[in-house]
PDB file of C-alpha atoms in Angstrom:
ATOM      1  CA  MET A   1     101.586  57.595  94.334  1.00 32.00           C
ATOM      2  CA  MET A   2     105.045  56.880  95.683  1.00 35.00           C
ATOM      3  CA  ALA A   3     105.545  53.239  96.690  1.00 36.00           C
ATOM      4  CA  LYS A   4     105.943  51.927 100.077  1.00 35.00           C
ATOM      5  CA  THR A   5     109.232  52.289 101.755  1.00 35.00           C
ATOM      6  CA  ALA A   6     111.677  51.185 104.421  1.00 35.00           C
ATOM      7  CA  THR A   7     113.320  53.353 106.902  1.00 34.00           C
ATOM      8  CA  VAL A   8     116.761  52.444 107.867  1.00 33.00           C
ATOM      9  CA  ALA A   9     118.533  54.154 110.461  1.00 34.00           C
ATOM     10  CA  CYS A  10     122.328  55.698 109.933  1.00 34.00           C
ATOM     11  CA  ASP A  11     122.675  56.144 113.348  1.00 38.00           C
ATOM     12  CA  PRO A  12     119.801  54.785 116.134  1.00 34.00           C
ATOM     13  CA  ALA A  13     120.510  57.452 118.360  1.00 36.00           C
ATOM     14  CA  GLU A  14     119.581  60.201 115.679  1.00 40.00           C
ATOM     15  CA  GLY A  15     116.574  59.525 113.645  1.00 38.00           C
ATOM     16  CA  ALA A  16     116.972  62.503 111.561  1.00 39.00           C
ATOM     17  CA  ARG A  17     119.888  60.286 110.074  1.00 47.00           C
ATOM     18  CA  SER A  18     117.595  58.076 108.484  1.00 80.00           C
ATOM     19  CA  LEU A  19     117.609  56.827 104.923  1.00 91.00           C
ATOM     20  CA  TRP A  20     114.221  56.276 103.387  1.00 94.00           C
ATOM     21  CA  ILE A  21     114.256  53.506 101.120  1.00 95.00           C
ATOM     22  CA  ASP A  22     111.752  52.394  98.048  1.00 95.00           C
ATOM     23  CA  GLU A  23     110.761  48.742  99.621  1.00 95.00           C
ATOM     24  CA  ARG A  24     111.397  47.258  95.909  1.00 94.00           C
ATOM     25  CA  TYR A  25     115.117  48.572  96.417  1.00 94.00           C
ATOM     26  CA  ARG A  26     115.782  47.802 100.159  1.00 94.00           C
ATOM     27  CA  SER A  27     117.541  44.381  99.604  1.00 94.00           C
ATOM     28  CA  LEU A  28     119.512  45.815  96.497  1.00 94.00           C
ATOM     29  CA  PHE A  29     120.665  48.835  98.717  1.00 94.00           C
ATOM     30  CA  GLU A  30     121.691  46.403 101.671  1.00 92.00           C
ATOM     31  CA  ALA A  31     123.336  44.007  99.367  1.00 93.00           C
ATOM     32  CA  ASN A  32     125.705  47.038  97.917  1.00 93.00           C
ATOM     33  CA  GLY A  33     126.715  48.257 101.526  1.00 91.00           C
ATOM     34  CA  LEU A  34     124.269  51.474 101.246  1.00 91.00           C
ATOM     35  CA  ALA A  35     122.621  50.942 104.725  1.00 87.00           C
ATOM     36  CA  GLY A  36     122.176  54.344 105.408  1.00 91.00           C
ATOM     37  CA  LEU A  37     122.569  58.234 104.989  1.00 93.00           C
ATOM     38  CA  ASP A  38     126.230  58.372 105.578  1.00 92.00           C
ATOM     39  CA  ASP A  39     126.723  54.986 103.204  1.00 91.00           C
ATOM     40  CA  LEU A  40     125.179  57.035 100.345  1.00 91.00           C
ATOM     41  CA  LEU A  41     126.998  60.621 101.260  1.00 91.00           C
ATOM     42  CA  ALA A  42     130.245  58.341 101.129  1.00 89.00           C
ATOM     43  CA  SER A  43     129.693  56.431  98.332  1.00 85.00           C
ATOM     44  CA  GLY A  44     132.482  56.779  95.328  1.00 80.00           C
ATOM     45  CA  GLY A  45     130.112  56.364  92.346  1.00 73.00           C
ATOM     46  CA  SER A  46     131.110  54.820  88.791  1.00 74.00           C
ATOM     47  CA  PHE A  47     131.468  58.375  87.638  1.00 73.00           C
ATOM     48  CA  ASP A  48     131.134  61.952  88.647  1.00 76.00           C
ATOM     49  CA  LEU A  49     128.661  64.276  86.589  1.00 76.00           C
ATOM     50  CA  ARG A  50     130.106  67.635  87.604  1.00 73.00           C
ATOM     51  CA  LYS A  51     129.462  70.551  85.453  1.00 72.00           C
ATOM     52  CA  ALA A  52     131.606  73.337  85.245  1.00 66.00           C
ATOM     53  CA  GLY A  53     130.661  75.652  87.601  1.00 68.00           C
ATOM     54  CA  LEU A  54     128.855  73.675  89.905  1.00 76.00           C
ATOM     55  CA  PRO A  55     129.579  74.573  93.517  1.00 84.00           C
ATOM     56  CA  ASP A  56     131.498  72.177  95.737  1.00 86.00           C
ATOM     57  CA  TRP A  57     128.931  71.533  97.930  1.00 92.00           C
ATOM     58  CA  ARG A  58     126.391  70.133  95.364  1.00 92.00           C
ATOM     59  CA  ARG A  59     127.350  66.645  93.717  1.00 91.00           C
ATOM     60  CA  ARG A  60     126.033  64.318  91.038  1.00 92.00           C
ATOM     61  CA  ILE A  61     127.271  60.807  90.539  1.00 92.00           C
ATOM     62  CA  ALA A  62     126.408  57.795  88.724  1.00 93.00           C
ATOM     63  CA  VAL A  63     126.202  54.559  90.922  1.00 92.00           C
ATOM     64  CA  ASP A  64     126.450  50.874  89.790  1.00 92.00           C
ATOM     65  CA  LEU A  65     124.857  48.728  91.915  1.00 92.00           C
ATOM     66  CA  ASP A  66     125.187  44.841  91.451  1.00 91.00           C
ATOM     67  CA  ALA A  67     121.825  43.223  91.209  1.00 89.00           C
ATOM     68  CA  PRO A  68     120.886  39.809  90.479  1.00 87.00           C
ATOM     69  CA  ARG A  69     120.928  40.407  86.859  1.00 84.00           C
ATOM     70  CA  GLY A  70     123.788  42.386  86.177  1.00 82.00           C
ATOM     71  CA  LYS A  71     124.386  46.378  87.510  1.00 89.00           C
ATOM     72  CA  GLN A  72     121.529  48.459  88.018  1.00 90.00           C
ATOM     73  CA  ARG A  73     122.191  52.070  87.493  1.00 93.00           C
ATOM     74  CA  LEU A  74     120.990  55.030  89.996  1.00 94.00           C
ATOM     75  CA  TYR A  75     121.676  58.504  89.835  1.00 95.00           C
ATOM     76  CA  VAL A  76     122.714  60.379  93.361  1.00 96.00           C
ATOM     77  CA  LYS A  77     122.394  64.022  94.201  1.00 95.00           C
ATOM     78  CA  ARG A  78     124.494  64.879  97.366  1.00 95.00           C
ATOM     79  CA  TYR A  79     124.367  68.286  98.962  1.00 96.00           C
ATOM     80  CA  ILE A  80     126.772  69.011 102.146  1.00 95.00           C
ATOM     81  CA  CYS A  81     126.513  71.897 103.827  1.00 95.00           C
ATOM     82  CA  PRO A  82     124.531  74.470 101.785  1.00 96.00           C
ATOM     83  CA  PRO A  83     125.708  77.836 101.901  1.00 96.00           C
ATOM     84  CA  ALA A  84     123.387  80.571 104.117  1.00 96.00           C
ATOM     85  CA  LYS A  85     122.329  82.200 100.633  1.00 96.00           C
ATOM     86  CA  ILE A  86     120.863  78.847  99.158  1.00 95.00           C
ATOM     87  CA  GLN A  87     119.566  77.822 102.348  1.00 96.00           C
ATOM     88  CA  MET A  88     117.450  81.275 102.940  1.00 97.00           C
ATOM     89  CA  ARG A  89     115.948  81.024  99.251  1.00 95.00           C
ATOM     90  CA  ARG A  90     114.809  77.370  99.678  1.00 95.00           C
ATOM     91  CA  ILE A  91     113.184  78.776 103.031  1.00 96.00           C
ATOM     92  CA  LEU A  92     111.662  82.144 101.741  1.00 94.00           C
ATOM     93  CA  GLY A  93     110.514  80.150  98.834  1.00 92.00           C
ATOM     94  CA  GLY A  94     108.412  77.530 100.825  1.00 93.00           C
ATOM     95  CA  HIS A  95     110.446  75.012 101.777  1.00 96.00           C
ATOM     96  CA  ALA A  96     111.229  75.597 104.922  1.00 95.00           C
ATOM     97  CA  TRP A  97     110.869  72.133 106.054  1.00 94.00           C
ATOM     98  CA  ARG A  98     112.086  70.387 103.398  1.00 96.00           C
ATOM     99  CA  SER A  99     116.128  69.943 102.243  1.00 96.00           C
ATOM    100  CA  THR A 100     117.598  70.586  99.218  1.00 96.00           C
ATOM    101  CA  ALA A 101     117.095  66.861  97.954  1.00 97.00           C
ATOM    102  CA  GLY A 102     113.897  67.056  99.964  1.00 97.00           C
ATOM    103  CA  VAL A 103     112.683  69.876  97.532  1.00 97.00           C
ATOM    104  CA  GLU A 104     113.214  67.601  94.250  1.00 98.00           C
ATOM    105  CA  ARG A 105     111.917  64.671  96.152  1.00 97.00           C
ATOM    106  CA  HIS A 106     108.641  66.768  96.536  1.00 97.00           C
ATOM    107  CA  TRP A 107     108.051  67.911  92.854  1.00 98.00           C
ATOM    108  CA  ILE A 108     108.522  64.504  91.437  1.00 98.00           C
ATOM    109  CA  SER A 109     106.083  63.263  93.779  1.00 97.00           C
ATOM    110  CA  ARG A 110     103.776  66.293  92.948  1.00 98.00           C
ATOM    111  CA  LEU A 111     104.582  65.990  89.060  1.00 98.00           C
ATOM    112  CA  ALA A 112     103.985  62.034  89.205  1.00 98.00           C
ATOM    113  CA  ALA A 113     100.438  62.413  90.767  1.00 97.00           C
ATOM    114  CA  ASP A 114      99.555  64.563  87.973  1.00 97.00           C
ATOM    115  CA  GLY A 115     100.670  62.281  85.161  1.00 97.00           C
ATOM    116  CA  ILE A 116     103.823  64.088  84.080  1.00 97.00           C
ATOM    117  CA  ALA A 117     106.684  61.363  83.575  1.00 97.00           C
ATOM    118  CA  VAL A 118     109.517  61.985  85.994  1.00 98.00           C
ATOM    119  CA  PRO A 119     112.535  59.706  87.532  1.00 97.00           C
ATOM    120  CA  PRO A 120     111.198  57.437  90.290  1.00 97.00           C
ATOM    121  CA  VAL A 121     112.587  57.956  93.668  1.00 97.00           C
ATOM    122  CA  VAL A 122     114.564  54.835  95.013  1.00 97.00           C
ATOM    123  CA  ALA A 123     116.406  56.625  97.796  1.00 97.00           C
ATOM    124  CA  PHE A 124     116.153  59.648 100.010  1.00 97.00           C
ATOM    125  CA  GLY A 125     117.752  60.951 103.535  1.00 96.00           C
ATOM    126  CA  GLU A 126     118.737  64.603 105.079  1.00 95.00           C
ATOM    127  CA  ARG A 127     120.109  65.730 108.028  1.00 95.00           C
ATOM    128  CA  ARG A 128     118.794  68.979 109.809  1.00 93.00           C
ATOM    129  CA  ARG A 129     118.710  71.195 112.793  1.00 93.00           C
ATOM    130  CA  GLY A 130     115.507  72.779 112.788  1.00 93.00           C
ATOM    131  CA  LEU A 131     115.186  74.724 109.447  1.00 95.00           C
ATOM    132  CA  TRP A 132     118.555  74.351 108.794  1.00 95.00           C
ATOM    133  CA  GLU A 133     120.226  71.621 106.425  1.00 96.00           C
ATOM    134  CA  ARG A 134     123.323  69.783 107.188  1.00 95.00           C
ATOM    135  CA  CYS A 135     123.038  67.584 104.596  1.00 96.00           C
ATOM    136  CA  SER A 136     120.626  65.707 102.181  1.00 97.00           C
ATOM    137  CA  ALA A 137     120.918  63.309  99.435  1.00 97.00           C
ATOM    138  CA  LEU A 138     118.304  61.558  96.343  1.00 97.00           C
ATOM    139  CA  ALA A 139     118.869  58.487  94.310  1.00 97.00           C
ATOM    140  CA  LEU A 140     116.905  58.393  91.307  1.00 97.00           C
ATOM    141  CA  ALA A 141     116.389  55.544  89.241  1.00 96.00           C
ATOM    142  CA  GLU A 142     117.970  55.543  85.666  1.00 94.00           C
ATOM    143  CA  VAL A 143     115.632  56.992  83.094  1.00 92.00           C
ATOM    144  CA  PRO A 144     115.471  54.830  79.737  1.00 89.00           C
ATOM    145  CA  GLY A 145     116.430  56.455  76.513  1.00 92.00           C
ATOM    146  CA  GLU A 146     118.507  59.569  76.246  1.00 94.00           C
ATOM    147  CA  SER A 147     118.262  63.155  76.610  1.00 96.00           C
ATOM    148  CA  LEU A 148     117.128  65.163  73.739  1.00 96.00           C
ATOM    149  CA  GLU A 149     120.386  67.044  73.544  1.00 96.00           C
ATOM    150  CA  SER A 150     122.057  64.044  73.171  1.00 95.00           C
ATOM    151  CA  TRP A 151     119.955  63.090  70.644  1.00 95.00           C
ATOM    152  CA  ALA A 152     120.003  66.377  68.762  1.00 95.00           C
ATOM    153  CA  ALA A 153     123.628  66.468  68.546  1.00 95.00           C
ATOM    154  CA  ARG A 154     123.787  63.324  66.116  1.00 94.00           C
ATOM    155  CA  GLN A 155     121.314  64.657  63.777  1.00 92.00           C
ATOM    156  CA  SER A 156     121.822  66.203  60.891  1.00 92.00           C
ATOM    157  CA  SER A 157     118.152  66.790  59.521  1.00 93.00           C
ATOM    158  CA  PRO A 158     115.003  68.103  60.914  1.00 93.00           C
ATOM    159  CA  ALA A 159     113.552  66.356  63.723  1.00 92.00           C
ATOM    160  CA  PRO A 160     110.261  63.942  62.699  1.00 91.00           C
ATOM    161  CA  ARG A 161     107.087  65.667  62.786  1.00 91.00           C
ATOM    162  CA  GLU A 162     105.526  62.811  64.981  1.00 91.00           C
ATOM    163  CA  MET A 163     108.364  63.663  67.719  1.00 93.00           C
ATOM    164  CA  THR A 164     108.152  67.329  67.833  1.00 94.00           C
ATOM    165  CA  LYS A 165     104.296  67.226  67.865  1.00 94.00           C
ATOM    166  CA  ALA A 166     104.599  64.346  70.790  1.00 95.00           C
ATOM    167  CA  LEU A 167     107.252  67.071  72.729  1.00 97.00           C
ATOM    168  CA  ALA A 168     104.728  69.594  71.840  1.00 97.00           C
ATOM    169  CA  ARG A 169     101.791  67.890  73.751  1.00 96.00           C
ATOM    170  CA  PHE A 170     104.198  66.700  76.628  1.00 97.00           C
ATOM    171  CA  ILE A 171     105.738  70.490  77.524  1.00 98.00           C
ATOM    172  CA  ARG A 172     101.854  71.555  76.995  1.00 97.00           C
ATOM    173  CA  ALA A 173     100.531  69.230  79.621  1.00 97.00           C
ATOM    174  CA  PHE A 174     103.233  69.947  81.741  1.00 98.00           C
ATOM    175  CA  HIS A 175     102.689  73.946  81.754  1.00 97.00           C
ATOM    176  CA  ARG A 176      98.868  73.628  81.880  1.00 96.00           C
ATOM    177  CA  CYS A 177      99.032  71.653  85.349  1.00 97.00           C
ATOM    178  CA  GLY A 178     100.565  74.996  86.442  1.00 97.00           C
ATOM    179  CA  TYR A 179     103.842  74.315  86.246  1.00 98.00           C
ATOM    180  CA  VAL A 180     107.492  75.760  85.292  1.00 98.00           C
ATOM    181  CA  HIS A 181     110.715  74.048  84.976  1.00 98.00           C
ATOM    182  CA  ARG A 182     113.065  76.977  84.936  1.00 97.00           C
ATOM    183  CA  ASP A 183     115.512  75.037  83.619  1.00 96.00           C
ATOM    184  CA  LEU A 184     113.741  73.428  80.625  1.00 98.00           C
ATOM    185  CA  TYR A 185     116.826  72.956  78.185  1.00 97.00           C
ATOM    186  CA  LEU A 186     116.974  69.737  75.712  1.00 97.00           C
ATOM    187  CA  SER A 187     119.396  68.162  78.534  1.00 96.00           C
ATOM    188  CA  HIS A 188     116.685  67.781  80.888  1.00 97.00           C
ATOM    189  CA  VAL A 189     114.108  66.111  78.638  1.00 98.00           C
ATOM    190  CA  PHE A 190     114.586  62.481  77.970  1.00 96.00           C
ATOM    191  CA  HIS A 191     113.098  60.397  75.367  1.00 94.00           C
ATOM    192  CA  THR A 192     112.558  57.091  74.252  1.00 89.00           C
ATOM    193  CA  SER A 193     110.864  55.353  71.096  1.00 75.00           C
ATOM    194  CA  ASP A 194     110.498  52.347  69.068  1.00 65.00           C
ATOM    195  CA  ASN A 195     109.068  51.655  65.615  1.00 58.00           C
ATOM    196  CA  ALA A 196     105.588  50.810  66.973  1.00 57.00           C
ATOM    197  CA  SER A 197     105.129  53.896  69.121  1.00 72.00           C
ATOM    198  CA  VAL A 198     104.989  57.386  69.457  1.00 78.00           C
ATOM    199  CA  PRO A 199     107.897  59.096  71.283  1.00 88.00           C
ATOM    200  CA  ARG A 200     107.863  59.377  75.229  1.00 93.00           C
ATOM    201  CA  PHE A 201     109.273  61.763  77.210  1.00 96.00           C
ATOM    202  CA  VAL A 202     110.716  62.293  80.750  1.00 97.00           C
ATOM    203  CA  LEU A 203     111.553  65.119  82.834  1.00 98.00           C
ATOM    204  CA  ILE A 204     114.383  65.339  84.965  1.00 97.00           C
ATOM    205  CA  ASP A 205     116.325  68.113  87.053  1.00 96.00           C
ATOM    206  CA  LEU A 206     113.017  68.903  88.909  1.00 97.00           C
ATOM    207  CA  GLN A 207     114.944  70.677  91.797  1.00 95.00           C
ATOM    208  CA  ARG A 208     113.801  74.272  90.643  1.00 96.00           C
ATOM    209  CA  VAL A 209     110.073  73.582  89.616  1.00 97.00           C
ATOM    210  CA  MET A 210     107.598  75.754  90.572  1.00 97.00           C
ATOM    211  CA  HIS A 211     103.641  75.739  90.618  1.00 97.00           C
ATOM    212  CA  GLN A 212     101.258  78.419  89.920  1.00 95.00           C
ATOM    213  CA  PRO A 213     104.213  81.065  90.608  1.00 94.00           C
ATOM    214  CA  VAL A 214     103.363  84.826  90.146  1.00 93.00           C
ATOM    215  CA  ARG A 215     103.490  85.697  86.503  1.00 94.00           C
ATOM    216  CA  LEU A 216     102.558  82.011  85.533  1.00 95.00           C
ATOM    217  CA  ARG A 217     102.701  82.999  81.789  1.00 94.00           C
ATOM    218  CA  ARG A 218     106.441  84.833  82.367  1.00 95.00           C
ATOM    219  CA  TRP A 219     107.696  81.904  83.527  1.00 97.00           C
ATOM    220  CA  GLN A 220     106.227  79.304  80.960  1.00 97.00           C
ATOM    221  CA  ARG A 221     107.545  81.454  78.172  1.00 96.00           C
ATOM    222  CA  ARG A 222     110.778  81.477  79.890  1.00 97.00           C
ATOM    223  CA  ASP A 223     110.720  77.626  79.696  1.00 98.00           C
ATOM    224  CA  LEU A 224     109.583  77.809  76.023  1.00 98.00           C
ATOM    225  CA  ALA A 225     112.892  79.927  75.231  1.00 97.00           C
ATOM    226  CA  GLN A 226     115.082  77.641  76.831  1.00 97.00           C
ATOM    227  CA  LEU A 227     113.785  74.668  74.601  1.00 97.00           C
ATOM    228  CA  HIS A 228     114.085  77.246  71.437  1.00 97.00           C
ATOM    229  CA  TYR A 229     117.472  78.231  72.528  1.00 97.00           C
ATOM    230  CA  SER A 230     118.959  74.357  73.194  1.00 97.00           C
ATOM    231  CA  THR A 231     117.519  73.421  70.085  1.00 96.00           C
ATOM    232  CA  PRO A 232     120.015  73.342  67.101  1.00 95.00           C
ATOM    233  CA  THR A 233     119.329  74.739  63.626  1.00 93.00           C
ATOM    234  CA  ALA A 234     120.015  71.502  62.519  1.00 93.00           C
ATOM    235  CA  VAL A 235     117.356  69.693  63.597  1.00 94.00           C
ATOM    236  CA  ALA A 236     114.593  72.705  63.590  1.00 95.00           C
ATOM    237  CA  THR A 237     114.396  75.478  61.474  1.00 94.00           C
ATOM    238  CA  ALA A 238     112.571  78.763  61.697  1.00 93.00           C
ATOM    239  CA  LYS A 239     109.722  77.030  60.074  1.00 94.00           C
ATOM    240  CA  ASP A 240     110.044  74.245  62.301  1.00 95.00           C
ATOM    241  CA  ARG A 241     109.916  75.921  65.403  1.00 94.00           C
ATOM    242  CA  LEU A 242     107.008  78.080  64.530  1.00 93.00           C
ATOM    243  CA  ARG A 243     105.038  75.048  63.805  1.00 94.00           C
ATOM    244  CA  TRP A 244     106.012  73.523  67.024  1.00 96.00           C
ATOM    245  CA  LEU A 245     105.084  76.666  68.837  1.00 94.00           C
ATOM    246  CA  ASN A 246     101.579  76.310  67.395  1.00 93.00           C
ATOM    247  CA  GLN A 247     101.226  73.065  68.046  1.00 95.00           C
ATOM    248  CA  TYR A 248     101.982  73.581  71.929  1.00 96.00           C
ATOM    249  CA  LEU A 249      99.507  76.467  71.814  1.00 94.00           C
ATOM    250  CA  GLU A 250      96.723  74.167  70.435  1.00 92.00           C
ATOM    251  CA  GLY A 251      93.625  74.577  72.277  1.00 88.00           C
ATOM    252  CA  ALA A 252      94.951  78.105  73.944  1.00 87.00           C
ATOM    253  CA  HIS A 253      92.259  80.589  72.503  1.00 86.00           C
ATOM    254  CA  LEU A 254      94.516  82.963  71.379  1.00 88.00           C
ATOM    255  CA  SER A 255      93.901  85.416  68.614  1.00 90.00           C
ATOM    256  CA  ARG A 256      96.334  85.512  65.836  1.00 89.00           C
ATOM    257  CA  ARG A 257      97.872  88.691  67.332  1.00 93.00           C
ATOM    258  CA  GLN A 258      98.532  87.345  70.723  1.00 92.00           C
ATOM    259  CA  ARG A 259     100.187  84.235  68.762  1.00 92.00           C
ATOM    260  CA  ARG A 260     102.892  86.296  66.965  1.00 92.00           C
ATOM    261  CA  ARG A 261     103.040  88.143  70.108  1.00 94.00           C
ATOM    262  CA  LEU A 262     103.769  85.545  72.574  1.00 94.00           C
ATOM    263  CA  ILE A 263     106.185  83.941  69.578  1.00 92.00           C
ATOM    264  CA  ARG A 264     108.218  87.464  69.366  1.00 94.00           C
ATOM    265  CA  GLN A 265     108.596  86.996  73.141  1.00 96.00           C
ATOM    266  CA  VAL A 266     110.080  84.032  73.418  1.00 96.00           C
ATOM    267  CA  VAL A 267     112.530  84.390  70.303  1.00 94.00           C
ATOM    268  CA  ARG A 268     113.721  87.972  72.381  1.00 96.00           C
ATOM    269  CA  LYS A 269     114.014  85.595  75.491  1.00 96.00           C
ATOM    270  CA  ALA A 270     115.910  82.652  73.662  1.00 96.00           C
ATOM    271  CA  GLU A 271     118.322  85.584  72.326  1.00 95.00           C
ATOM    272  CA  ALA A 272     118.881  86.995  75.866  1.00 96.00           C
ATOM    273  CA  ILE A 273     119.357  83.436  77.420  1.00 96.00           C
ATOM    274  CA  GLY A 274     122.183  83.049  74.931  1.00 94.00           C
ATOM    275  CA  ALA A 275     123.789  86.624  75.534  1.00 95.00           C
ATOM    276  CA  HIS A 276     124.230  85.112  79.011  1.00 92.00           C
ATOM    277  CA  VAL A 277     125.227  81.872  78.792  1.00 88.00           C
ATOM    278  CA  ARG A 278     128.321  83.285  76.711  1.00 90.00           C
ATOM    279  CA  ALA A 279     128.932  86.085  79.408  1.00 89.00           C
ATOM    280  CA  ARG A 280     128.979  83.125  81.916  1.00 84.00           C
ATOM    281  CA  ARG A 281     131.138  80.921  79.738  1.00 81.00           C
ATOM    282  CA  ALA A 282     133.637  83.957  79.367  1.00 82.00           C
ATOM    283  CA  ARG A 283     133.982  84.286  83.064  1.00 82.00           C
ATOM    284  CA  LEU A 284     134.545  80.942  83.678  1.00 75.00           C
ATOM    285  CA  SER A 285     137.149  80.753  81.169  1.00 75.00           C
ATOM    286  CA  GLU A 286     138.621  83.768  82.603  1.00 76.00           C
ATOM    287  CA  ARG A 287     138.556  82.587  86.079  1.00 74.00           C
ATOM    288  CA  SER A 288     140.274  79.176  84.779  1.00 70.00           C
ATOM    289  CA  GLY A 289     142.984  80.950  83.001  1.00 72.00           C
ATOM    290  CA  ARG A 290     144.161  82.660  86.100  1.00 70.00           C
ATOM    291  CA  THR A 291     144.715  79.408  88.016  1.00 61.00           C
TER     292      THR A 291
END
């Protein structure tokens, strides 16, 4: 359930410019000069999280706020004048009355209510004219730990069994609630653990989540293929991957033949993802060479 919030108007004459702020963060925002949506949109941030190929209308930044006990980091996603194609996709996708940032906020709320660990929403604002979005922003609290992508990049031996079992349970619970991520790469799964506890996971980048879509199992296989593709061979051998998929399928009531078929489908889809990623990188490299 989402915490009580405060509404701070960016422009008293236009309520659509208000900024939704978690009550626990209101004084922190005000102390750092973030009293409204325009302030959040204009904030320079500590560093830019831009990725190659990310369009100019989308920005992701890290913002370090001055807090009584030191710096407190937030991650801000900003969307300025999304293109017509993106707007129509959002409207036709069932989110007509939500902005781009509002869509992710919606999914974070839904997932949290269903017991799936997600980043807490700290602030949210949008500016629309009817169904048409002019801009929106979402501020998220920093997630403890690190992404599995960063963790895996440092490893030279297979991942601990306890970690892989915990991850299988986490993804299984997410899927059995009827959700699909559609960008379920290791970079979008954060984990934290200590010597006395089982690893804990958090899903991030939830803007493209769907619930109970048509052909749900096909989308779930795609999620599994994205995990398979993004997992380095150093942390998961072929045998490890097979074991992980069987752990994920625990309680699925599939025959041995059905399990083998699903595993083949996941592997083939992972190979297709790899081919697509390589082709996309080649196109980006070609474009950068021309400029």
